[in-house]
Amino acid sequence: MEKSRRREKLAVSLLFGLLLPCCLAQTTPSNTATRTPTRTPTPSPSPQTERLRVRLSGYPRKHNEGRVELFYKGEWGTICDDDFAIANANVLCRQLGFVEATGWTHSAKYGKGQGKIWLDNVQCNGGERSIDSCKSRGWGNSDCTHDEDAGVVCKDERIPGFVESNVIDAQVDEKQIEEVRLRPVVTTARKKLPITEGVVEVKYKDGWAQICDLRWTIKNTHVICGMLGFPHERKVNKNFYKLYLERQKNHFHVHSVACAGTEIHLAACPLEFSKPNATSSCEGGMPAVVSCMPGPLFIQNNGLKKKPKISNNVRLKGGAKLGEGRVEVLKGNEWGTVCDDRWSLQSASVVCRELGFGSAKEALTGARMGQGIGPIYMNEVKCVGQERSIWNCPFKNITSEDCQHVEDAAVRCNVPYMGVEHSIRLAGGRTRYEGRLEVLSLDSNGTLSWGLICGETWNTREAMVACRQLGLGYANQGVQETWYWDSSNVTEMIMSGVKCTGNEMSLSQCQHHKTVSCQKAAAKFAAGVICSDTASDLVLNASLVQQTVYIEDRPLHMLYCAAEEDCLSKTAAQANWPYGHRRLLRFSSQIHNIGRADFKPKAGRHSWVWHACHGHYHSMDIFTHYDLLSGNGTKVAEGHKASFCLEDTDCQEGVSKRYECANFGNQGITVGCWDLYRHDIDCQWIDITDVKPGNYILQIVINPNYEVAESDFTNNCMKCNCKYDGHRIWLHNCHIGDAFSEEAERRFEKYPGQLNNQIPSINQQ
Ligand SMILES: *[C@@H]1O[C@H](CO)[C@@H](O)[C@H](O)[C@H]1NC(C)=O
Ligand SMILES: *[C@@H]1O[C@H](CO)[C@@H](O)[C@H](O)[C@H]1NC(C)=O
Ligand SMILES: *[C@@H]1O[C@H](CO)[C@@H](O)[C@H](O)[C@H]1NC(C)=O
Ligand SMILES: *[C@@H]1O[C@H](CO)[C@@H](O)[C@H](O)[C@H]1NC(C)=O
Ligand SMILES: *[C@@H]1O[C@H](CO)[C@@H](O)[C@H](O)[C@H]1NC(C)=O
Ligand SMILES: *[C@@H]1O[C@H](CO)[C@@H](O)[C@H](O)[C@H]1NC(C)=O
């Protein structure tokens, strides 16, 4: 089906504002809200109902096979293998996020479990959503022993978009030690966050207690610092604490901690527990005290001369929160991903620590932080846990059959507690994921109070920061009008002009006006957010652009429809219609949704625009920018602001299409699918009739005004070096904005400047 887009009147582009890592930031703020004042917010994701938690454990467990354990009534238990069948395994595998089961095991193949045998004689039909919907003898009713524990082998392919909230790693026994904290004894240290030094206290089921420091080693400290979000430890002045602690009444619960240093949780270290009330069990010792070294992101300005460095060849992408994301590594000049085979908490911890976080909370498999699009560099990474970088760990080079991006590895790291979530809150929304934003601030009388934010400058990127700060994940939407939410207890407007880049840890790091200045200061125009556990992520296939580029001199008589839709540059109006032609730079673009939620236009169907000439609806006013830039970044061809109809042209295996343009169909791009605009469809071009020969940069930006939320905007832009000799055109070095190393990107940017120099070698195909 044919698609086209509409070009808006070219606004003179002042390139002010923020420079995104990839592209020049677009200047036109989205004004959708003012055009459609009666728009109601799209429904937020329904809060997840409590689902049955399932995990794989035992040995030799892999991420997709193991003994099945269910969490019921606060306790993990197993399933007996009596009557077990592949249909049961299918239900369990899908619950774990895999597409299906390839087998199941009996007789405790992965070792015997402990505790309850929760289910017996389970007989599923195979289509159930959860194992507790299948027929069985009932919870806890079994005549089996753990010798009969059932296991499953799942097909190593994730359900696209599966949200991992019910699966946790079985490595840590949370019953022993639930939490660890540091209690500072120096009063001045108490106010400053993060807390990096103090007496170690562990929370176990009856309360908080200290650890006896007899036979304490630096390895124990390393584990504790990791749990608290710190990559390294420091030496403690023990004498200082000794004086102080001798005067305290101490309560010990744990002694003889013997960590190897590679554990991700204290509970994984060999421990001995004291008898109840044994206050004297630490004869000759004192409460363990540790001091940790925060990563660079968390060092407040404290005059530290030597800031620790973080790795520049590893990064996290696509995570909602600080310290989580898909693992990407730099090899040569290009970033690539890591395959999840044998991906472990130890390897994940190495990544976390080298990035300045603590140890890993979770090692995620199956592209649970979205898929990458570039090369896959590593497989079967097997870190011990002490390595300084993932590059120092044993791994296998990848061959193309080994792995696909659906297996991209990701991490969630422990990050230090900074308290940022307590200085903002949501009010008035229908669920805890949405509401008017309130910030805590000092009023003129010097008292702390909650107040609203002016909605005028409020958009997706500001909402991203707010949702991150609240710990609520990604932004689904930044809302500029909040009159439809409960307004019984609205507060005053105390902040305006908020502008964020989207990467900030908290709103306090964003710009805002010094004094409140808001044209519509009523509470109904206060800023709000709708947050979400998942988000889409669009990215363009750069190599396809490079492969399909060509020039066409298209006769004007074939361009009436295009002219009507503003797809030609201004000088076309002075042409002698229908005689003559326009010179068009044409290429195909294939836009993939590699995120974890479908990409849907922000505007509802009622506001879609009918394009009679091309015979379909446009759902987004501006979906992409096509530009040709000179060496200094100015546009040499009139920029196209293209709107499209959005649909699933095709999908990766196992994903079905859901969106299509025809017949006023639903528009969008499903996770795992792509929307292809072939080089030969109308308006899929840049009109270069007025462009002189030379070297340029071709730049394509998707969703340039951040109109629709995504998990990652740094990959929304694609750039190519472009050489035009007046007759032919060559593209080379086409790449996504965040794909190259900084150095390679600098070299790339220099290219147009070499206008009169020798032509660089061109990859001509
Ligand atoms: C521990 O102390 C509590 C009260 O402090 C007491 O009731 C209990 O009997 C003591 N237990 C033991 C084993 O001494
Ligand atoms: C991977 O391949 C590179 C060359 O591409 C080679 O230098 C390296 O030793 C290989 N690593 C492993 C672990 O096989
Ligand atoms: C400051 O205090 C005065 C007197 O108590 C009060 O009238 C005023 O409303 C207060 N201002 C704010 C912003 O709370
Ligand atoms: C408004 O404030 C009052 C008093 O603080 C409280 O009782 C009430 O529940 C609040 N209403 C809402 C909708 O939060
Ligand atoms: C991008 O396009 C190239 C060239 O047509 C193709 O080989 C490749 O599979 C595409 N990439 C993806 C991720 O679809
Ligand atoms: C940028 O370069 C173009 C020619 O490529 C020139 O016409 C223009 O004046 C330059 N602009 C600036 C701001 O240097």
PDB file of C-alpha atoms in Angstrom, residues 1 20 42 137-138 149 178 190 225 262 277 280 343 450 481 509 512 522 559 653 661 676 690 754:
ATOM      1  CA  MET A   1       0.000   0.000   0.000  1.00  0.00           C
ATOM      2  CA  LEU A  20      21.317  15.417  21.982  1.00  0.00           C
ATOM      3  CA  THR A  42      -4.804   7.667  26.894  1.00  0.00           C
ATOM      4  CA  ARG A 137      -5.073 -31.745  43.721  1.00  0.00           C
ATOM      5  CA  GLY A 138      -4.986 -28.235  45.152  1.00  0.00           C
ATOM      6  CA  ASP A 149      10.246 -32.552  41.583  1.00  0.00           C
ATOM      7  CA  GLU A 178      16.494  -9.183  53.679  1.00  0.00           C
ATOM      8  CA  ARG A 190      23.852  11.692  58.420  1.00  0.00           C
ATOM      9  CA  CYS A 225      29.382  -1.923  49.206  1.00  0.00           C
ATOM     10  CA  THR A 262      32.251 -12.040  44.172  1.00  0.00           C
ATOM     11  CA  ASN A 277      19.970 -12.661  72.901  1.00  0.00           C
ATOM     12  CA  SER A 280      28.293 -11.170  74.120  1.00  0.00           C
ATOM     13  CA  TRP A 343      24.599 -14.555  31.370  1.00  0.00           C
ATOM     14  CA  TRP A 450       4.247  20.905  47.981  1.00  0.00           C
ATOM     15  CA  GLU A 481      -3.459  19.915  31.089  1.00  0.00           C
ATOM     16  CA  GLN A 509      18.866  18.940  37.716  1.00  0.00           C
ATOM     17  CA  HIS A 512      13.578  26.082  35.338  1.00  0.00           C
ATOM     18  CA  ALA A 522      -4.578  27.542  37.106  1.00  0.00           C
ATOM     19  CA  LEU A 559       4.356  15.424  -8.971  1.00  0.00           C
ATOM     20  CA  GLU A 653       9.494 -14.496  13.296  1.00  0.00           C
ATOM     21  CA  CYS A 661      -3.263   1.890   7.399  1.00  0.00           C
ATOM     22  CA  LEU A 676       8.897   0.139   5.577  1.00  0.00           C
ATOM     23  CA  ASP A 690      18.604  23.569  -5.631  1.00  0.00           C
ATOM     24  CA  GLN A 754      36.941  18.329   3.324  1.00  0.00           C
TER      25      GLN A 754
END
